[in-house]
Coordinates of C-alpha atoms in Angstrom, one line a residue:
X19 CA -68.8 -29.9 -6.7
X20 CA -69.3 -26.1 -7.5
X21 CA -70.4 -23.6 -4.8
X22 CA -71.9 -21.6 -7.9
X23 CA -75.7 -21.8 -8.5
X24 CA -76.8 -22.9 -11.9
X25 CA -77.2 -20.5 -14.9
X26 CA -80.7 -19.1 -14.5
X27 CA -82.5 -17.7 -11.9
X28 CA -80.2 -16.2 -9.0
X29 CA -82.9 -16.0 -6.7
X30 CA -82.8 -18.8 -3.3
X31 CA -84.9 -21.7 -3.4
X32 CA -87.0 -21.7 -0.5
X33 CA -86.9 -24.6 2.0
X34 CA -89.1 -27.6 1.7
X35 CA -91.7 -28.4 3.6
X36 CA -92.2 -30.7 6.7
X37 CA -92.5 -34.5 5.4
X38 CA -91.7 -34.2 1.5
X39 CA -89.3 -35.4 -0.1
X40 CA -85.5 -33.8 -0.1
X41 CA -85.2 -33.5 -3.6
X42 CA -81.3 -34.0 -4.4
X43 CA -80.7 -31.4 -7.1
X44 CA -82.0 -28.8 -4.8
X45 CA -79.2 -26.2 -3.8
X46 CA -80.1 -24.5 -0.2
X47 CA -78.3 -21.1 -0.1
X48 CA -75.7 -20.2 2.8
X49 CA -76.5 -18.9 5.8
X50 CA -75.9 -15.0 6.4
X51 CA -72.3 -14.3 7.2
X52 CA -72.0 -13.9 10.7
X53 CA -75.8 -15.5 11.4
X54 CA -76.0 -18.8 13.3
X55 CA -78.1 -22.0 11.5
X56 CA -79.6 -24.2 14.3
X57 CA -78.8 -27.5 12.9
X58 CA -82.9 -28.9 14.6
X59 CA -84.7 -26.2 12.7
X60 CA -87.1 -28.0 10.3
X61 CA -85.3 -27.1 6.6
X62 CA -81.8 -26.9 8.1
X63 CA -79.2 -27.9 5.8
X64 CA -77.4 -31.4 6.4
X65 CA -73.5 -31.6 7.6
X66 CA -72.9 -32.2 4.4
X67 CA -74.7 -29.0 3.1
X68 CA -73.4 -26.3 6.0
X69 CA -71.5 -23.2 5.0
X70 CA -69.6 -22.4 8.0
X71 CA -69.8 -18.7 8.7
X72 CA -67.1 -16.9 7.2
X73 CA -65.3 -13.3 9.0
X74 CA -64.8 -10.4 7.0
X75 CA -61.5 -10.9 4.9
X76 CA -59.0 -8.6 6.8
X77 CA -58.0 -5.8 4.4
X78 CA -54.4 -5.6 3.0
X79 CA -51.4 -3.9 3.7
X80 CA -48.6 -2.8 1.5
X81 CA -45.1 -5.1 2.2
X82 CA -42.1 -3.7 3.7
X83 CA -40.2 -2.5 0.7
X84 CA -36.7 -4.6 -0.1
X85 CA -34.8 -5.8 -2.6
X86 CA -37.4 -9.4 -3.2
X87 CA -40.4 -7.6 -2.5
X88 CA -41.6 -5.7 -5.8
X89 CA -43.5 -3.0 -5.4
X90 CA -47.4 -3.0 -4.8
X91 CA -47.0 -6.7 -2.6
X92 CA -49.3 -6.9 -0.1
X93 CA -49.1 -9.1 2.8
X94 CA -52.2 -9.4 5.6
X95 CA -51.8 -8.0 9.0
X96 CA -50.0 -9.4 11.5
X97 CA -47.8 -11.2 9.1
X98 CA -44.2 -11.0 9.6
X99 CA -42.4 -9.0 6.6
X100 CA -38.7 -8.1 7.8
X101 CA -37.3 -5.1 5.9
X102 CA -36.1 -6.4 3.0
X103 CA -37.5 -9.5 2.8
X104 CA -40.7 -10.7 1.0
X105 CA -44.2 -10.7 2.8
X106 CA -45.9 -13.8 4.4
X107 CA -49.3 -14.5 5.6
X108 CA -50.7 -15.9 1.9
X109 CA -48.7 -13.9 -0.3
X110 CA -46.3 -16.0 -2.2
X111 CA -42.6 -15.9 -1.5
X112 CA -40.3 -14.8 -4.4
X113 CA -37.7 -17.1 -5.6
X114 CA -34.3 -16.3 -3.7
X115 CA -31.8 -14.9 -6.5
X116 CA -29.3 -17.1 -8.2
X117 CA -26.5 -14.9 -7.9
X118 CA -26.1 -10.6 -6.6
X119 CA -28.3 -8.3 -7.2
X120 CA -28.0 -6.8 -11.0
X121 CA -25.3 -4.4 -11.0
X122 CA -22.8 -5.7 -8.2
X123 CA -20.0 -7.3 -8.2
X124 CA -17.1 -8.5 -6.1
X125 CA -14.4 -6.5 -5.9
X126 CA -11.7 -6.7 -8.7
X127 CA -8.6 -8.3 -7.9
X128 CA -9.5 -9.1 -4.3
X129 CA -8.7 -5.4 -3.8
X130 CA -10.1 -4.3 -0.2
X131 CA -12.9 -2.0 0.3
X132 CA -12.3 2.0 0.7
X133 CA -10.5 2.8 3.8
X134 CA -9.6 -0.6 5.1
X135 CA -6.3 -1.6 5.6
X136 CA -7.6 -5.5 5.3
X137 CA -10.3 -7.3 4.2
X138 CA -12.7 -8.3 6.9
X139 CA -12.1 -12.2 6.4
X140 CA -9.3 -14.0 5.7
X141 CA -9.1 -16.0 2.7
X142 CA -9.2 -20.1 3.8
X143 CA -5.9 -21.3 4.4
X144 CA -4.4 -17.8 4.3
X145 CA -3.6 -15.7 7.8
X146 CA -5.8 -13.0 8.7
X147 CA -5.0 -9.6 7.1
X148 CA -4.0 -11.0 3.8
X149 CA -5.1 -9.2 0.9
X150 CA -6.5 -11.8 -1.6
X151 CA -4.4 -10.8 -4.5
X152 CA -0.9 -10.9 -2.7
X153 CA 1.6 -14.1 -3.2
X154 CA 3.5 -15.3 -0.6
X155 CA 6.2 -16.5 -2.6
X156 CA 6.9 -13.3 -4.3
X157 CA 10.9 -12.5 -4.2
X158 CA 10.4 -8.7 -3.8
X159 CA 6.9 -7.9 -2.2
X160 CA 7.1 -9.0 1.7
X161 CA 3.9 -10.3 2.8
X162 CA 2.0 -7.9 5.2
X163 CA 2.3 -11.1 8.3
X164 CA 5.9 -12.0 7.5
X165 CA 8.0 -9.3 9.5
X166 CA 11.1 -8.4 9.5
X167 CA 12.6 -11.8 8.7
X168 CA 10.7 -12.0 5.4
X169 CA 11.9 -8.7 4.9
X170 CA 15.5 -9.9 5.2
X171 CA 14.6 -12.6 2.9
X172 CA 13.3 -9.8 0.0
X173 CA 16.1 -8.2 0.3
X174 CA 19.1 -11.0 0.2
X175 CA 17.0 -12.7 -2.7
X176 CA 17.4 -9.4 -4.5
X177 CA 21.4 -9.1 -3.9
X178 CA 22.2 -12.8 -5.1
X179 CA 20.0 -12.6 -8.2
X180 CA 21.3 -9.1 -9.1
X181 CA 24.7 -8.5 -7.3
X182 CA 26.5 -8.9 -11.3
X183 CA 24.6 -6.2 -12.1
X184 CA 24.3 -4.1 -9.3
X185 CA 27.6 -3.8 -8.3
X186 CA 29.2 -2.4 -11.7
X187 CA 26.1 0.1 -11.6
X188 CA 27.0 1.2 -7.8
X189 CA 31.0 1.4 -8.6
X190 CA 30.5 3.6 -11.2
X191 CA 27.5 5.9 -10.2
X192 CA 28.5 6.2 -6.3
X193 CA 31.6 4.8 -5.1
X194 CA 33.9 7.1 -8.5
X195 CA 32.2 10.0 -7.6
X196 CA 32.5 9.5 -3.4
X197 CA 36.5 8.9 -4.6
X198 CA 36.5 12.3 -6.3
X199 CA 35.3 13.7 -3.5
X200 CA 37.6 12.4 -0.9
X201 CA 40.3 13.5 -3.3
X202 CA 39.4 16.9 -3.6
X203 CA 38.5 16.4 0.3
X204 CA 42.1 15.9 0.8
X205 CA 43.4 19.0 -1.1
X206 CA 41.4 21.9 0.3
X207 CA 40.7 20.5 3.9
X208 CA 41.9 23.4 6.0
X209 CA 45.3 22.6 7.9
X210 CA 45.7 25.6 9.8
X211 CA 45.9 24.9 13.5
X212 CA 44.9 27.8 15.6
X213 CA 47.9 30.3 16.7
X214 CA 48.6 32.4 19.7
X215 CA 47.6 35.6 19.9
X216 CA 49.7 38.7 21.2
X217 CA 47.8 38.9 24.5
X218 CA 48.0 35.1 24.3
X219 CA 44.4 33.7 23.4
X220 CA 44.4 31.7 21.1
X221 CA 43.3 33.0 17.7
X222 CA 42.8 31.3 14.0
X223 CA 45.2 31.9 11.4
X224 CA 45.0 34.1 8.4
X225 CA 42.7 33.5 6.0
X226 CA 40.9 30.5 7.9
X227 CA 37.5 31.2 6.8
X228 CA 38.5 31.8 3.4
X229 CA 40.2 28.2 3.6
X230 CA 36.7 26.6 5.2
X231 CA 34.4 28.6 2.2
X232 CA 36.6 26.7 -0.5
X233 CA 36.8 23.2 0.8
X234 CA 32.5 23.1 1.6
X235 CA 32.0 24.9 -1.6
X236 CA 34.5 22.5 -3.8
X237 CA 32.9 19.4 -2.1
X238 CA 29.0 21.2 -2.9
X239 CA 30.1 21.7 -6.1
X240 CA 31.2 18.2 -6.7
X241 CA 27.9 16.4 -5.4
X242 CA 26.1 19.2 -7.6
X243 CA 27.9 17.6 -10.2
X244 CA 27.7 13.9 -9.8
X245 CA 23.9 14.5 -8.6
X246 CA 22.5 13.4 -12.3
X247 CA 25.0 10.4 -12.1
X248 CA 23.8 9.0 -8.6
X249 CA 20.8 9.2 -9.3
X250 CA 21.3 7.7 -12.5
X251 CA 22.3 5.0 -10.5
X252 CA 19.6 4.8 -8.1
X253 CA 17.2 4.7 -10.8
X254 CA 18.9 1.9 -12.4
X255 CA 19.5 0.1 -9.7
X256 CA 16.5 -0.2 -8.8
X257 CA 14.7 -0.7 -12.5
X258 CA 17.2 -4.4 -12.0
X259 CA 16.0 -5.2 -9.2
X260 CA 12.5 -4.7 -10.2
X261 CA 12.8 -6.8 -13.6
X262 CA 14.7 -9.5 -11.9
X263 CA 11.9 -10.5 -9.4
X264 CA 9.5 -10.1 -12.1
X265 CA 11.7 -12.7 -13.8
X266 CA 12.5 -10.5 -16.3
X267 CA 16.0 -10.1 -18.5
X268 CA 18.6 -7.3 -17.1
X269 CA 21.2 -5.8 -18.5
X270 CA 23.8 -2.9 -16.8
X271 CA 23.6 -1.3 -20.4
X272 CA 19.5 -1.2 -20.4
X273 CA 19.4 -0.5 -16.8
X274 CA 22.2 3.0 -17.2
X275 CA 20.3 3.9 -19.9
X276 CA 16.6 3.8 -17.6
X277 CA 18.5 5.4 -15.3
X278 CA 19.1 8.2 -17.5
X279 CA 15.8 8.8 -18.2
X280 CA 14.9 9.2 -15.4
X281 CA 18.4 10.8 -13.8
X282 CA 17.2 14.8 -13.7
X283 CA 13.8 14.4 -12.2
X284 CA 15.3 11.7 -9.6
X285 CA 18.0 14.5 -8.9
X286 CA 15.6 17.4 -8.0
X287 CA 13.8 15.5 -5.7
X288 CA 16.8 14.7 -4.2
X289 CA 18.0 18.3 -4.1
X290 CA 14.4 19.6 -2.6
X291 CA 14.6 16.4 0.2
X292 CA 17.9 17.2 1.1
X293 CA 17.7 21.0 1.9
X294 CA 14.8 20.2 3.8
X295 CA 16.5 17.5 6.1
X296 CA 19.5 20.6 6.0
X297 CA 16.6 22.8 7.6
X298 CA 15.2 20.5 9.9
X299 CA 19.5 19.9 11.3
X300 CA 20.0 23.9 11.6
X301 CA 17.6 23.6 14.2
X302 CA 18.4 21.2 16.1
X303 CA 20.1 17.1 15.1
X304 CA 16.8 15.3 16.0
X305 CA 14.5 17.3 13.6
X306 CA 16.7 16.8 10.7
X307 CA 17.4 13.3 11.5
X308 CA 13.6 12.8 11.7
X309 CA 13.1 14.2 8.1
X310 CA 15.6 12.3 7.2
X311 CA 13.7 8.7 8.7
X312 CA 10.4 10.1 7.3
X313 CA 11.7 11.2 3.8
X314 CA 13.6 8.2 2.7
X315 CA 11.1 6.9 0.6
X316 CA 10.9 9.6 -1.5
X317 CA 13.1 7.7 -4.0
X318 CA 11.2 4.6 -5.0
X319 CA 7.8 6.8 -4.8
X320 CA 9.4 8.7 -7.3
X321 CA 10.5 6.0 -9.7
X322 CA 7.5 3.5 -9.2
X323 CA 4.4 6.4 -8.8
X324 CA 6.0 9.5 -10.5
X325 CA 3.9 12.1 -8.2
X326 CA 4.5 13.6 -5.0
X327 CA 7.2 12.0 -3.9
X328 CA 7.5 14.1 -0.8
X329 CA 4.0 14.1 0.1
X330 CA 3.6 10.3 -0.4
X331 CA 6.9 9.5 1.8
X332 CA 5.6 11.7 4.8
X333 CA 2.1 9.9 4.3
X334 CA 3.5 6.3 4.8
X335 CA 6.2 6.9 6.8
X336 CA 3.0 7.9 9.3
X337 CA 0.9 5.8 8.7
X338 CA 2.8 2.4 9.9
X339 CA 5.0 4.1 11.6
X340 CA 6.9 1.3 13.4
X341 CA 7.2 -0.3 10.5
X342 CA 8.9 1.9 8.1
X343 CA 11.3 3.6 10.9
X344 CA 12.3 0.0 11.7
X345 CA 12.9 -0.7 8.4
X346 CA 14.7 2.7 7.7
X347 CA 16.9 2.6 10.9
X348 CA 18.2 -1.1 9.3
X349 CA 19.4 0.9 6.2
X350 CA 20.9 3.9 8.4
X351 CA 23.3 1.4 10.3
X352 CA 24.3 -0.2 7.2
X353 CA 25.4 3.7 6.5
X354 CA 26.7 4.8 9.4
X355 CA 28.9 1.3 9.6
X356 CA 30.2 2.9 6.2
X357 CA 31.0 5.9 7.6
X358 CA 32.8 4.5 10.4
X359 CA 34.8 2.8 8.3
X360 CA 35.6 5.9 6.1
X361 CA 36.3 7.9 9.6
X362 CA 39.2 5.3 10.4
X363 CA 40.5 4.7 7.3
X364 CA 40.6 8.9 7.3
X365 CA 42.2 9.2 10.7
X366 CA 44.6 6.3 9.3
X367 CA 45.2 8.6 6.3
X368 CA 46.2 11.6 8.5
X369 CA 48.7 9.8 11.3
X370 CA 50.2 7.9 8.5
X371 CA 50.7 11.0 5.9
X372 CA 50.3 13.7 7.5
X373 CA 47.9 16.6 7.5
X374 CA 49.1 17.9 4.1
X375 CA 49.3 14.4 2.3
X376 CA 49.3 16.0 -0.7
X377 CA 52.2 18.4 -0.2
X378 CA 54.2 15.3 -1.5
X379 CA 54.4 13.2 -4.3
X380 CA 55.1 10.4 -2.4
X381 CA 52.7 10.7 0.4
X382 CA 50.1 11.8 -2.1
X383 CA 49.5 8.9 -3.7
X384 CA 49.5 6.8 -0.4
X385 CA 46.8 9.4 0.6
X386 CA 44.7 8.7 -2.9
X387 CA 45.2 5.0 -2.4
X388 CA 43.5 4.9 0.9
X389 CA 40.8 7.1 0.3
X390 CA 39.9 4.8 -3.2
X391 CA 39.8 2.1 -0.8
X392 CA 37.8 3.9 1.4
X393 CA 35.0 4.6 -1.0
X394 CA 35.0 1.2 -2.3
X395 CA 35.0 -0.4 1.5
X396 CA 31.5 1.6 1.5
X397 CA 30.2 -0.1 -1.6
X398 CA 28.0 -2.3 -0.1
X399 CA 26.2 0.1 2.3
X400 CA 25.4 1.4 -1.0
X401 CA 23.9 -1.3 -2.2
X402 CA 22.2 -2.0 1.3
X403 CA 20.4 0.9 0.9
X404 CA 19.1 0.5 -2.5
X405 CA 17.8 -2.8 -2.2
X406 CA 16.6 -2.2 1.4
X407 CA 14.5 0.6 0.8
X408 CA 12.8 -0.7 -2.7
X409 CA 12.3 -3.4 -0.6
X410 CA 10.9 -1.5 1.9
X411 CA 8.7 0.3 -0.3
X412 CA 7.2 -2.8 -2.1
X413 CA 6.2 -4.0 1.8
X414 CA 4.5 -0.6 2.2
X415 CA 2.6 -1.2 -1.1
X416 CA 1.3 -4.6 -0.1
X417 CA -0.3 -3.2 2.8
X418 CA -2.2 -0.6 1.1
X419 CA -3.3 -3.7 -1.6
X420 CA -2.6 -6.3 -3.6
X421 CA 0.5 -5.8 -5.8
X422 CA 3.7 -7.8 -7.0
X423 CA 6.8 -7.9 -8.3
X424 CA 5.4 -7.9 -11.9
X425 CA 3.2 -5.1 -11.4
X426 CA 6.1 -3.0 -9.4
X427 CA 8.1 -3.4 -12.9
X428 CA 5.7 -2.1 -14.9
X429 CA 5.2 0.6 -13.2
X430 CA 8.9 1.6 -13.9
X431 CA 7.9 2.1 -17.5

């Protein structure tokens, strides 16, 4: 049935009187809002006719504003409307979204958000801290969980798959031109011994200084000159160690031939990193030694990033700390084992030839044939030091985000 009375007159119809008939089509109009009907009075409507009193609708409000409430909603008071949410209290809710907002998306790549070191979660099945895009099984990066062990694991994967190539690369970019050295070393080495004087202190022979001048400036000279050629090496060495965990063909002819490329600007870093560790000695051992811990990136940030090498070296070296001085300290013992070894076999050199080896034919080439061995005995501290601190660095990269060992070769160029 309507409420609505019939087209026509809008007037109400008056109440019949006491006794007649109720006449069914009759309508009775409502009762005042807020007005009482006393259900005895003679003309009262039926149960079935009442119009129950109705209260003043309660004006609206405008919703909280949020991303499902459009704007202009309107909820009634005393609803609940969160912020953000849509309103209640008779107002229809909007259908929840399907997907993220219009204009977001998850981050590419897994890649975490600005200025974490992690993502907040962990992916399932994965260990907390691990950046979504990172493989476990990659043969050169080192999982930010695994430690030094997988660390160790990085780095002897990269000397069995690339020792054929390597070691050619590091006899004739750094152990020839640590032989020359030794040689020339051996020839203008000062052999005066200090003398008596005539009041009897003990004095230093005739042209001493003169003597010490020429040997430090033949042996600068030298590494001046087989600078480009190391770090021809370095480079390459580490463009074959790159390509080989990226499963990529090597070669020692396409990796000299990187290395050239990228030989000069490899060598003034070097020159810039190495006067500054020189700076950082003449004041005292421990600053220079820590330039040296906190530089020795500089290399593979270099070769892989081609900007602020410095800079970028300083950055991580501080920012994990531990980490990187651990790793860095495994590398320095694999040096100073070498230079141990070149210490004996020199000491060897002298009580078996002599302070002036060369003075004689004879003894010279006894002399030479030790320090060649010498240089080639520290061979593989040069190749523990390559492949330690590219590994290193590719560790240091997978905790700033996801990378691997196909992305780290590209970057080579």
């Amino acid at each position: 049935m309507s409420d609505l009375s019939p087209s026509g007159s809008a007037e109400p119809v008056p109440p019949a009187s006491p006794g007649a008939p109720a006449d069914p089509t009759r309508l009775t109009s409502p009762a005042a809002p807020g007005h009482a009907v006393d259900p005895t009075a003679p003309g009262s409507p039926t149960p079935t006719d009442r119009v129950r009193p109705v209260a003043p609708a309660d004006p609206p409000v405008p919703a909280q504003p949020g991303p499902f409430a459009p704007p202009g909603s309107q909820v009634s008071p005393g609803a609940f409307a969160a912020p953000g949410q849509p309103g209640t209290g008779g107002q229809p809710w909007e259908p929840y979204p399907a997907g993220p907002p219009q204009g977001w998306a998850w981050p590419a790549g897994g890649a975490p958000m600005p200025g974490a070191a992690y993502p907040g979660y962990p992916l399932p099945g994965q260990p907390y801290g691990w950046h979504p895009g990172l493989d476990p099984q990659d043969p050169l990066v080192t999982p930010p969980h695994a430690g030094v062990g997988g660390w160790f694991s990085r780095c002897g994967g990269a000397l069995r798959r690339g020792w054929r190539q390597l070691l050619p690369i590091m006899l004739l970019t750094q152990t020839v031109p640590a032989t020359v050295i030794a040689v020339i070393s051996l020839a203008l080495a000062p052999t005066e011994q200090p003398v008596t004087g005539a009041d009897g202190t003990p004095a230093l022979p005739s042209g001493y200084f003169e003597h010490v001048f020429a040997f430090y400036g033949a042996v600068l000279l030298a590494a001046l000159i087989f600078g480009p050629l190391q770090s021809a090496g370095w480079a390459a060495g580490t463009w074959v160690v790159a390509r080989q965990a990226a499963g990529e063909p090597v070669g020692v002819g396409a990796a000299l031939r990187y290395g050239l490329r990228r030989a000069l600007g490899l060598w003034g870093w070097t020159i810039v990193t190495s006067l500054l560790i020189t700076v950082g000695a003449c004041f005292c051992l421990l600053p220079g030694l820590y330039a040296a811990f906190a530089f020795a990136l500089f290399g593979p940030i270099y070769l892989f990033e081609r900007q602020e090498p410095i800079g970028r070296a300083w950055r991580m070296f501080h920012q994990r700390f531990g980490m990187v001085l651990g790793r860095v300290a495994l590398v320095m013992c694999a040096l100073i084992a070498a230079a141990v070894v070149d210490g004996v076999l020199g000491l060897v050199n002298q009580l078996a030839f002599g302070v002036d080896p060369l003075a004689a034919p004879g003894t010279a080439v006894g002399a030479v044939a030790l320090a060649v061995v010498g240089a080639v005995l520290a061979t593989p501290a040069y190749l523990a030091q390559l492949v330690g601190l590219v590994a290193t660095y590719a560790e240091q990269r997978a905790h700033e985000g996801p990378v691997n060992a196909a992305r780290l070769a590209a970057e080579l160029g």
